[in-house]
XYZ file of C-alpha atoms in Angstrom:
663
model
C -2.158 13.958 -14.863
C -3.921 15.921 -12.114
C -7.223 14.613 -10.664
C -10.304 15.977 -12.412
C -11.100 19.439 -11.104
C -14.590 20.529 -10.153
C -16.014 24.015 -10.740
C -18.957 25.292 -8.666
C -21.516 27.505 -10.409
C -23.493 30.457 -9.068
C -26.793 31.996 -10.136
C -25.698 35.405 -8.884
C -22.453 35.939 -10.783
C -20.405 34.333 -13.547
C -17.786 31.725 -12.720
C -14.356 31.808 -14.329
C -12.067 28.816 -14.781
C -8.991 27.677 -16.663
C -9.392 24.525 -18.684
C -6.395 22.565 -20.011
C -6.786 21.158 -23.510
C -7.695 17.482 -23.382
C -8.480 17.507 -19.661
C -12.076 17.216 -18.541
C -13.392 19.594 -15.883
C -16.366 18.638 -13.747
C -19.108 21.269 -13.541
C -21.123 21.254 -10.296
C -24.638 22.109 -11.466
C -26.107 21.394 -8.021
C -24.202 23.970 -5.945
C -26.687 26.846 -6.567
C -30.129 25.817 -7.909
C -33.254 28.032 -8.278
C -36.168 27.159 -6.024
C -38.572 24.791 -7.751
C -36.091 23.682 -10.393
C -36.513 20.057 -11.526
C -34.476 19.863 -14.740
C -31.594 21.610 -16.417
C -29.958 22.091 -19.807
C -26.372 22.838 -20.769
C -24.939 24.555 -23.839
C -21.386 25.459 -24.797
C -19.847 27.893 -27.244
C -17.779 26.623 -30.187
C -14.538 25.038 -28.946
C -16.210 23.604 -25.826
C -17.393 20.019 -25.578
C -20.040 19.140 -23.026
C -20.399 15.585 -21.733
C -23.258 14.175 -19.659
C -22.112 11.421 -17.323
C -24.889 9.295 -15.855
C -25.859 5.875 -14.547
C -28.095 4.335 -17.236
C -29.637 2.018 -14.658
C -30.949 4.987 -12.700
C -31.396 7.766 -15.250
C -33.627 7.893 -18.302
C -31.960 9.739 -21.142
C -34.153 12.675 -22.247
C -35.447 12.717 -25.826
C -35.738 15.577 -28.213
C -35.371 18.945 -26.507
C -36.155 17.566 -23.063
C -33.845 18.558 -20.262
C -31.863 16.406 -17.865
C -33.328 15.713 -14.437
C -31.670 17.375 -11.456
C -30.510 14.034 -10.170
C -27.137 13.524 -8.548
C -26.735 10.475 -10.759
C -26.206 12.940 -13.606
C -22.897 14.803 -13.833
C -21.613 17.380 -16.285
C -18.062 17.622 -17.571
C -16.573 19.978 -20.130
C -13.365 20.107 -22.123
C -11.764 22.452 -24.640
C -10.075 21.411 -27.856
C -7.672 24.325 -28.324
C -5.960 27.137 -26.470
C -7.936 30.361 -26.130
C -7.037 33.466 -28.070
C -8.062 35.666 -25.163
C -9.123 35.366 -21.537
C -12.597 33.936 -20.898
C -13.478 33.613 -24.575
C -15.252 30.272 -24.135
C -18.676 29.943 -22.513
C -20.835 27.299 -20.882
C -24.439 28.150 -19.980
C -26.552 26.118 -17.545
C -30.318 26.822 -17.495
C -32.717 25.513 -14.823
C -36.399 24.653 -15.384
C -39.409 23.834 -13.223
C -41.912 20.983 -13.349
C -43.439 22.309 -16.551
C -40.683 23.261 -18.925
C -41.195 26.765 -20.129
C -39.017 29.761 -19.487
C -35.941 29.098 -17.389
C -36.065 29.769 -13.670
C -32.410 30.848 -13.700
C -29.093 30.669 -15.461
C -25.476 30.088 -14.426
C -22.608 31.227 -16.642
C -19.168 29.628 -16.772
C -16.412 31.436 -18.674
C -13.438 29.301 -19.645
C -9.914 30.082 -20.737
C -8.339 27.247 -22.653
C -4.642 26.584 -22.230
C -2.659 23.947 -24.065
C -0.151 22.589 -21.560
C 1.958 19.433 -21.910
C 5.338 18.138 -20.760
C 6.759 15.763 -23.332
C 9.803 13.506 -23.665
C 10.849 10.673 -25.949
C 8.147 8.388 -24.586
C 8.112 6.166 -27.683
C 11.934 5.788 -27.747
C 12.415 7.005 -31.297
C 15.177 9.463 -30.423
C 12.855 12.453 -30.820
C 10.281 14.177 -28.638
C 6.718 13.898 -29.897
C 3.540 15.159 -28.294
C 2.029 12.323 -26.294
C -1.488 12.032 -24.912
C -0.918 8.611 -23.355
C 0.486 7.522 -20.015
C 3.734 9.451 -19.548
C 4.296 8.882 -15.843
C 4.850 5.130 -15.959
C 7.666 3.184 -17.644
C 7.288 -0.192 -19.305
C 9.879 -2.685 -20.575
C 9.615 -4.690 -23.774
C 9.254 -4.173 -27.540
C 5.795 -2.694 -26.969
C 6.936 -0.729 -23.947
C 7.129 3.011 -23.489
C 8.824 5.609 -21.336
C 11.842 7.844 -21.855
C 15.479 6.940 -21.206
C 18.206 8.999 -19.534
C 21.925 8.613 -20.042
C 24.131 9.044 -17.019
C 26.208 12.032 -18.127
C 29.456 10.396 -17.022
C 31.723 11.402 -19.900
C 33.841 14.568 -20.094
C 33.100 16.669 -23.168
C 35.169 19.688 -22.177
C 38.914 19.684 -21.574
C 38.351 22.409 -18.985
C 36.201 20.127 -16.822
C 37.813 18.624 -13.753
C 35.593 15.585 -13.713
C 32.683 13.921 -15.511
C 30.107 16.303 -16.938
C 27.553 15.253 -14.342
C 29.598 17.081 -11.694
C 29.038 20.424 -13.450
C 26.107 22.650 -12.526
C 26.996 24.857 -15.485
C 27.235 23.671 -19.055
C 30.902 23.343 -20.037
C 30.408 22.354 -23.680
C 27.534 22.498 -26.159
C 28.491 18.939 -27.131
C 27.306 17.913 -23.693
C 23.713 18.529 -24.770
C 23.954 15.471 -27.032
C 24.338 13.302 -23.923
C 21.111 14.650 -22.452
C 17.527 13.687 -23.215
C 15.370 16.459 -24.688
C 12.182 17.546 -22.932
C 9.672 20.047 -24.314
C 7.125 22.096 -22.393
C 4.161 23.215 -24.524
C 2.378 26.218 -22.983
C 0.006 27.846 -25.451
C -2.572 30.270 -24.125
C -3.356 33.969 -23.738
C -0.353 35.885 -22.439
C -2.598 37.657 -19.900
C -3.381 34.307 -18.289
C 0.220 34.081 -17.099
C -0.099 37.360 -15.202
C -2.119 35.437 -12.624
C -0.743 31.941 -13.224
C 2.725 30.440 -13.315
C 4.344 27.268 -14.571
C 6.458 25.383 -12.048
C 8.801 22.526 -12.928
C 9.363 20.061 -10.064
C 11.559 17.096 -9.218
C 10.851 14.833 -6.209
C 13.360 15.194 -3.380
C 14.787 11.668 -3.751
C 15.191 12.137 -7.506
C 16.874 15.535 -7.216
C 20.294 13.962 -6.581
C 19.871 11.641 -9.568
C 18.823 14.000 -12.325
C 19.741 17.437 -13.636
C 17.691 19.669 -15.929
C 19.010 22.484 -18.102
C 16.739 25.100 -19.661
C 17.471 26.371 -23.164
C 16.704 30.059 -23.553
C 17.674 30.676 -27.174
C 21.077 31.351 -28.632
C 24.067 29.071 -29.017
C 26.343 30.145 -26.203
C 26.960 28.277 -22.968
C 25.331 31.139 -21.064
C 22.029 30.406 -22.843
C 21.690 27.163 -20.875
C 21.276 27.080 -17.125
C 20.631 24.259 -14.705
C 17.171 24.717 -13.238
C 16.642 21.389 -11.440
C 19.131 19.145 -9.680
C 20.657 18.419 -6.289
C 20.351 22.077 -5.245
C 17.074 22.887 -7.002
C 13.825 21.020 -6.360
C 11.587 23.402 -8.308
C 11.839 26.047 -10.989
C 9.380 28.767 -11.929
C 9.452 28.677 -15.705
C 10.423 31.985 -17.286
C 7.873 32.078 -20.080
C 8.241 34.902 -22.586
C 5.383 36.733 -24.297
C 3.913 34.555 -27.040
C 6.179 31.620 -26.211
C 4.499 28.315 -26.961
C 7.348 25.822 -26.521
C 10.229 25.790 -24.054
C 13.087 23.321 -24.459
C 14.878 21.515 -21.658
C 17.704 18.990 -21.552
C 17.773 16.263 -18.900
C 20.859 14.400 -17.675
C 21.234 11.383 -15.433
C 23.579 11.726 -12.462
C 23.889 8.142 -11.239
C 23.468 4.612 -12.510
C 20.922 2.290 -10.891
C 22.196 0.836 -7.636
C 21.080 -0.937 -4.483
C 19.214 2.158 -3.274
C 17.979 3.294 -6.686
C 15.784 1.277 -9.036
C 16.610 3.573 -11.941
C 13.286 5.417 -12.270
C 12.965 9.190 -11.907
C 10.150 11.612 -12.678
C 9.701 15.291 -13.496
C 6.491 17.304 -13.524
C 5.150 20.701 -14.490
C 2.241 22.397 -12.734
C 0.024 25.284 -13.731
C -0.398 27.244 -10.530
C -3.004 29.907 -9.729
C -1.059 32.665 -7.970
C -4.170 34.609 -6.882
C -5.309 32.007 -4.382
C -3.998 31.545 -0.866
C -2.361 29.151 -0.709
C -1.388 28.914 -4.352
C -3.237 26.031 -5.972
C -1.919 23.773 -8.770
C -4.711 23.611 -11.341
C -3.047 20.954 -13.458
C 0.072 18.772 -13.269
C 1.698 16.787 -16.049
C 4.323 14.180 -15.115
C 6.897 12.300 -17.180
C 8.985 9.292 -16.171
C 12.514 8.327 -17.180
C 14.573 5.204 -16.621
C 18.310 5.568 -16.221
C 20.165 3.673 -18.913
C 22.176 0.810 -17.367
C 25.876 0.045 -17.676
C 26.206 -2.928 -20.039
C 29.174 -5.308 -20.388
C 30.177 -6.730 -23.762
C 31.198 -10.404 -24.137
C 34.015 -11.880 -26.221
C 31.557 -12.548 -29.042
C 31.269 -8.807 -29.762
C 33.719 -7.410 -32.307
C 36.875 -5.859 -30.823
C 37.461 -2.125 -31.265
C 40.475 -1.352 -29.066
C 43.073 -3.531 -27.368
C 44.781 -2.116 -24.269
C 48.087 -3.334 -22.834
C 50.760 -1.958 -20.505
C 54.395 -1.225 -21.198
C 56.322 -2.449 -18.144
C 59.758 -3.612 -17.114
C 60.907 -6.055 -14.444
C 64.034 -7.989 -13.562
C 63.795 -9.786 -16.923
C 63.645 -6.502 -18.833
C 60.853 -4.681 -20.688
C 57.915 -6.556 -22.212
C 58.671 -5.207 -25.685
C 58.270 -8.609 -27.363
C 54.880 -9.113 -25.751
C 53.668 -5.718 -26.994
C 54.912 -6.534 -30.499
C 52.927 -9.768 -30.404
C 49.845 -7.848 -29.240
C 50.334 -5.379 -32.083
C 50.481 -8.207 -34.624
C 47.366 -9.766 -33.145
C 45.459 -6.465 -33.177
C 46.469 -5.859 -36.781
C 44.828 -9.094 -37.874
C 41.441 -7.860 -36.649
C 41.648 -4.156 -37.495
C 41.693 -3.498 -33.767
C 43.491 -0.422 -32.464
C 46.270 -1.130 -29.949
C 46.538 1.356 -27.087
C 49.624 1.044 -24.889
C 49.581 2.447 -21.393
C 53.137 3.699 -20.712
C 55.017 2.749 -17.570
C 54.879 6.289 -16.216
C 51.085 5.987 -16.107
C 50.731 2.376 -14.996
C 53.513 2.600 -12.394
C 54.625 -0.884 -13.449
C 51.194 -2.356 -12.801
C 50.631 -4.560 -15.850
C 47.255 -6.037 -14.855
C 44.999 -3.767 -16.873
C 42.205 -6.351 -17.042
C 42.050 -6.393 -13.268
C 41.852 -2.606 -13.012
C 38.873 -1.921 -15.239
C 36.090 -3.322 -17.394
C 34.724 -1.803 -20.581
C 31.026 -1.499 -21.251
C 28.632 1.064 -22.619
C 25.413 2.906 -21.926
C 22.685 3.649 -24.448
C 19.560 5.725 -24.966
C 17.502 5.919 -28.168
C 19.265 9.131 -29.190
C 22.849 8.336 -28.172
C 25.248 5.724 -26.812
C 28.847 5.843 -25.658
C 31.371 3.525 -23.989
C 31.794 3.613 -20.223
C 34.770 2.227 -18.324
C 33.986 0.647 -14.955
C 36.952 1.239 -12.645
C 37.473 -1.543 -10.096
C 38.181 -0.790 -6.437
C 41.550 -2.645 -6.506
C 43.429 0.708 -6.661
C 46.987 -0.346 -7.388
C 49.457 1.152 -9.869
C 46.803 1.643 -12.555
C 44.433 3.323 -10.102
C 44.305 6.678 -11.909
C 44.572 5.448 -15.508
C 40.836 4.949 -16.251
C 39.921 8.338 -14.799
C 42.795 10.373 -16.167
C 43.303 8.740 -19.567
C 40.083 7.022 -20.604
C 37.427 9.423 -19.323
C 36.892 11.981 -22.073
C 34.496 13.151 -24.806
C 31.885 10.440 -25.366
C 33.767 8.056 -23.089
C 32.210 7.689 -19.663
C 33.545 6.590 -16.301
C 31.982 4.895 -13.290
C 33.428 3.316 -10.170
C 32.356 1.891 -6.846
C 34.615 2.233 -3.838
C 34.596 -0.157 -0.891
C 33.728 1.661 2.344
C 35.793 1.055 5.464
C 37.834 -1.885 4.106
C 40.379 -2.540 1.388
C 39.765 -4.576 -1.740
C 40.443 -8.294 -1.917
C 41.787 -10.136 -4.943
C 38.220 -11.057 -5.901
C 37.405 -7.359 -6.392
C 39.710 -7.196 -9.418
C 37.884 -7.396 -12.731
C 39.673 -10.464 -13.976
C 36.970 -11.845 -11.697
C 34.249 -10.244 -13.805
C 33.031 -11.701 -17.093
C 29.847 -11.851 -19.137
C 28.362 -14.574 -21.281
C 27.096 -14.139 -24.826
C 23.303 -13.896 -25.245
C 21.607 -17.036 -23.949
C 18.147 -18.515 -23.460
C 17.506 -20.385 -20.222
C 14.316 -22.401 -19.823
C 12.489 -20.187 -22.289
C 13.715 -16.945 -20.712
C 15.903 -14.853 -22.958
C 18.989 -12.949 -21.863
C 19.701 -11.030 -25.085
C 22.634 -9.196 -23.482
C 24.081 -12.258 -21.767
C 24.602 -12.774 -18.039
C 27.365 -11.328 -15.886
C 29.624 -13.881 -14.168
C 31.521 -13.128 -10.986
C 33.695 -15.365 -8.848
C 32.851 -15.911 -5.220
C 33.259 -18.285 -2.315
C 31.614 -21.673 -2.141
C 28.008 -21.133 -0.998
C 27.796 -20.743 2.789
C 31.544 -21.247 3.183
C 32.330 -17.755 4.447
C 35.275 -17.343 2.056
C 36.263 -14.442 -0.173
C 33.588 -12.656 -2.202
C 33.521 -9.701 -4.536
C 32.670 -6.543 -2.578
C 28.975 -5.986 -1.949
C 29.020 -2.473 -3.449
C 30.207 -3.931 -6.757
C 27.810 -6.883 -6.679
C 24.906 -4.565 -5.840
C 25.808 -2.249 -8.706
C 25.945 -5.093 -11.216
C 22.656 -6.553 -9.989
C 20.912 -3.165 -10.102
C 21.524 -2.746 -13.843
C 18.848 -5.486 -14.302
C 19.690 -6.352 -17.914
C 22.487 -8.922 -17.394
C 21.314 -10.834 -14.313
C 24.582 -11.784 -12.532
C 25.556 -15.349 -11.678
C 27.978 -16.069 -8.829
C 30.475 -18.843 -9.469
C 32.902 -20.570 -7.125
C 36.410 -19.183 -7.673
C 37.742 -18.945 -4.114
C 39.618 -22.234 -4.600
C 42.112 -20.322 -6.757
C 45.025 -18.427 -5.256
C 44.100 -15.239 -7.156
C 40.459 -16.247 -7.287
C 39.401 -14.963 -10.719
C 36.863 -16.585 -13.035
C 39.102 -15.869 -16.040
C 41.519 -18.490 -14.705
C 39.154 -21.350 -15.533
C 36.685 -20.075 -18.170
C 36.442 -18.073 -21.357
C 33.954 -17.608 -24.192
C 34.884 -17.673 -27.871
C 32.746 -16.769 -30.890
C 31.871 -19.420 -33.469
C 30.282 -19.221 -36.903
C 27.727 -21.961 -36.296
C 24.135 -21.590 -35.124
C 25.090 -21.529 -31.437
C 27.417 -18.602 -32.018
C 29.841 -19.347 -29.196
C 31.513 -21.959 -27.025
C 32.345 -21.923 -23.355
C 35.944 -22.942 -22.734
C 36.705 -24.540 -19.383
C 40.119 -25.419 -18.021
C 40.270 -29.188 -17.578
C 42.909 -31.052 -15.557
C 41.203 -34.329 -16.480
C 41.554 -33.570 -20.188
C 45.232 -32.738 -19.669
C 45.964 -35.925 -17.750
C 44.103 -37.925 -20.425
C 46.176 -36.290 -23.147
C 49.435 -37.020 -21.339
C 48.361 -40.627 -20.738
C 47.620 -41.032 -24.458
C 51.053 -39.647 -25.367
C 52.715 -41.960 -22.880
C 50.935 -44.969 -24.394
C 52.053 -43.796 -27.844
C 55.661 -43.971 -26.598
C 56.285 -40.291 -25.862
C 56.551 -40.529 -22.082
C 59.962 -38.841 -22.019
C 58.752 -35.741 -23.864
C 58.999 -32.946 -21.339
C 56.997 -29.945 -20.178
C 59.091 -26.715 -20.126
C 61.639 -28.258 -22.504
C 64.043 -25.556 -23.678
C 63.342 -23.135 -20.825
C 66.580 -22.544 -18.953
C 64.817 -20.918 -16.021
C 62.388 -23.775 -15.404
C 62.950 -27.417 -14.449
C 61.787 -29.813 -17.140
C 59.107 -32.368 -16.250
C 58.612 -35.375 -18.500
C 55.161 -36.777 -19.185
C 56.127 -39.873 -17.196
C 57.202 -37.745 -14.235
C 54.060 -35.638 -14.255
C 51.795 -38.658 -14.452
C 53.737 -40.316 -11.624
C 53.570 -37.193 -9.438
C 50.801 -38.137 -6.993
C 50.700 -34.652 -5.514
C 50.229 -33.002 -8.901
C 47.573 -35.557 -9.851
C 45.771 -35.131 -6.522
C 45.841 -31.337 -6.786
C 44.598 -31.363 -10.362
C 41.759 -33.767 -9.605
C 40.706 -31.546 -6.680
C 40.667 -28.572 -9.043
C 38.647 -30.608 -11.536
C 35.945 -31.093 -8.892
C 35.848 -27.329 -8.296
C 35.544 -26.658 -12.019
C 32.904 -29.375 -12.406
C 30.804 -27.678 -9.737
C 30.973 -24.479 -11.773
C 30.282 -26.443 -14.934
C 26.897 -27.515 -13.606
C 26.072 -23.975 -12.461
C 26.997 -22.592 -15.880
C 24.929 -25.225 -17.691
C 21.951 -24.476 -15.480
C 22.211 -20.660 -15.407
C 23.209 -20.187 -19.059
C 21.085 -22.945 -20.562
C 24.119 -24.799 -21.923
C 24.594 -28.424 -22.903
C 27.798 -30.438 -23.037
C 27.980 -29.709 -26.783
C 28.417 -26.015 -25.929
C 31.479 -26.626 -23.729
C 35.059 -27.260 -24.819
C 37.534 -28.695 -22.307
C 40.951 -27.068 -22.579
C 43.787 -29.177 -21.083
C 45.313 -27.468 -18.043
C 47.062 -28.640 -14.889
C 46.985 -26.957 -11.482
C 48.954 -27.402 -8.285
C 48.067 -26.367 -4.766
C 50.059 -23.903 -2.728
C 48.608 -24.213 0.720
C 44.868 -24.497 0.220
C 44.718 -22.501 -3.037
C 45.379 -23.565 -6.627
C 47.676 -22.052 -9.242
C 48.228 -22.992 -12.869
C 51.056 -25.519 -13.293
C 51.925 -24.123 -16.715
C 50.718 -20.921 -18.458
C 46.928 -20.959 -18.316
C 45.628 -21.360 -21.868
C 42.032 -20.472 -20.965
C 43.316 -17.069 -19.848
C 43.395 -15.838 -23.444
C 42.585 -12.618 -25.262
C 39.799 -12.988 -27.824
C 39.826 -10.680 -30.852
C 37.112 -11.911 -33.166
C 38.164 -15.267 -34.592
C 41.782 -14.717 -33.514
C 42.758 -16.051 -30.102
C 45.902 -14.877 -28.339
C 46.676 -17.875 -26.129
C 49.451 -18.133 -23.526
C 52.107 -20.489 -24.882
C 51.977 -23.543 -22.562
C 55.491 -24.876 -23.252
C 54.138 -28.390 -23.364
C 55.932 -31.581 -24.363
C 57.354 -31.407 -27.893
C 56.299 -34.383 -30.023
C 57.268 -34.608 -33.684
C 58.382 -30.983 -33.553
C 55.133 -29.650 -32.124
C 53.837 -28.872 -28.631
C 51.214 -31.511 -27.929
C 49.189 -29.099 -25.805
C 49.063 -26.544 -28.597
C 48.154 -29.225 -31.108
C 45.308 -30.413 -28.906
C 43.893 -26.918 -28.485
C 44.128 -26.293 -32.215
C 42.234 -29.513 -32.902
C 39.480 -28.382 -30.540
C 39.093 -24.768 -31.666
C 40.190 -24.390 -35.270
C 37.324 -26.561 -36.636
C 35.049 -23.897 -35.116
C 36.547 -21.278 -37.438
C 38.997 -19.896 -34.883
C 42.694 -19.122 -35.274
C 44.944 -20.035 -32.354
C 48.000 -17.817 -31.922
C 50.217 -18.942 -29.070
C 52.130 -16.070 -27.490
C 55.170 -16.401 -25.248
C 54.540 -14.121 -22.285
C 56.197 -16.495 -19.847
C 58.951 -14.174 -18.708
C 57.340 -10.845 -19.466
C 54.597 -11.627 -16.997
C 54.866 -13.331 -13.652
C 57.440 -15.945 -14.639
C 55.076 -18.873 -14.347
C 51.399 -18.129 -14.783
C 51.705 -16.349 -18.147
C 48.232 -14.825 -18.130
C 47.628 -12.912 -21.346
C 44.019 -12.062 -20.557
C 44.800 -10.256 -17.313
C 47.545 -8.274 -19.024
C 45.231 -6.968 -21.739
C 41.822 -5.366 -21.991
C 39.469 -5.084 -24.952
C 36.787 -2.529 -25.722
C 34.155 -4.105 -27.927
C 31.304 -3.103 -30.173
C 27.997 -2.610 -28.333
C 25.072 -4.954 -28.877
C 22.668 -4.088 -31.681
C 19.845 -5.253 -29.408
C 18.289 -2.390 -27.443
C 18.160 -3.103 -23.727
C 14.760 -1.467 -23.256
C 13.210 -4.098 -25.545
C 13.911 -6.873 -23.058
C 11.839 -7.902 -20.055
C 14.125 -8.474 -17.016
């Protein structure tokens, strides 16, 4: 809202002013006063409200028909309650009187033209624009908060577009309007007023590269919508037609929050007097938007689509693996999408290439794929095959240097909703793997970390994963949904639990049962041999210390207790200074609702059953989960058997609205 304007009166000639409905105008009754005047009176025509503003400690309020003293502690303001039908059809009369009130010593006349002017957006987050008389230029979080939301227009609604819709300065599809936030300019007043006044829409310079505005000028063709504000346009003189009282605009976001952008943008409209030099804005109305963040979905959200790659290596195609994925998807009504070899260029690690999330405003939401900077065989798949109508795309590239293994999105996870020390994280917290604090090791690229932090709604936590050869958090943790009050469990790989299990089986007389039994391409290792292998034991106990460090961080940062954590038996061995799974990593699973696709560990067979599988079943199936062990030993990298990194799942968005939280 513009500062209160002041109008100076004259005894010699009438004064003319424009008054915006609902906005008070100060009337300077002291600028031209008759000689000998001591008091004054004010009257207004119907449609004009007159207010006397005074300091009650210094001014005595007149009684009856007495007039107000000409005392600078008394001020006069006026307002109008509706737009004028014609120019200067509202009047305010100020009369001045001497010591003895009789006939007036002089009069000043003020003629007003009322104009109803307002810029409105979905301030109350209902999905619709309603006229608002409150604070529109600030934005507040929380269930009682207010302020409009913008979607980043990062999908591709038209097949003729060469990139996301936000790259287009011309509308390519009417469907694209659904991704934009509506904005309405009300401008009721006499048509003749706009012969000497204009309406100007403005965007601040820094916001101009982050927001685009299209004006709707009637009709249903693409040509009826033109971009009026954006990177190339900082202001727009509104083309108001005769008798036009409402003008519709559509606003799109151009970039997600990031290190240099808190997510807030503003737009304003000004009523400008064109007959003054320089031209003077008489009134400005400003609205604020917050850019909707990119939000990750945890394993506890229902699966919608399962992605996997069709590949072939020296062992042949992974046809059996894809059949197993199809069976798993069928159990949960989840659609299986297979990326063919011609598109993945034999890069099977689709989890590492991208992460699914979504963005949401009160009027619309759609999924958004976050493309990692790893840029290997699957580099073009998210952009060329996933970007499309109501499916957005975002990426962050690493300047000057190539990506490390920790920049792959197997190193990116998110917890279910948690409460930590009374603070709620209703959308969970993002987890990324990093180096040990102050160690100077590998970290996820700063541009990615900054992006994740800037979204504000899933406060990231850095874990220690640099002890792993690949270095991804999905190698030692996973979350699974449960039907109890907690709603989930954190699964952690546990060498100690595995060694304990093997020791129990040895004491039960099964020491000769062997790991990898029946695999012709792998040397068998009996339980006795593994327990006697000092190197394997030493390596696994070192890994356990690394995982235990993360365990404490996760308990602290996610508000977990030991009851919320399930230890999954897993051994690791060191190659140089980095650890790799000794047998297929069971924590590296794909979670589809209550069905878990778990890498088959090929553990010691006891009484016809793999003791590792039996142990995992005993831990997870009482929680209402179904463990399905899948043999991907050969179809993946011969040893590690990581199902999670070879699949990717798009999940249902949260029902909780991000703008209701308080970061």
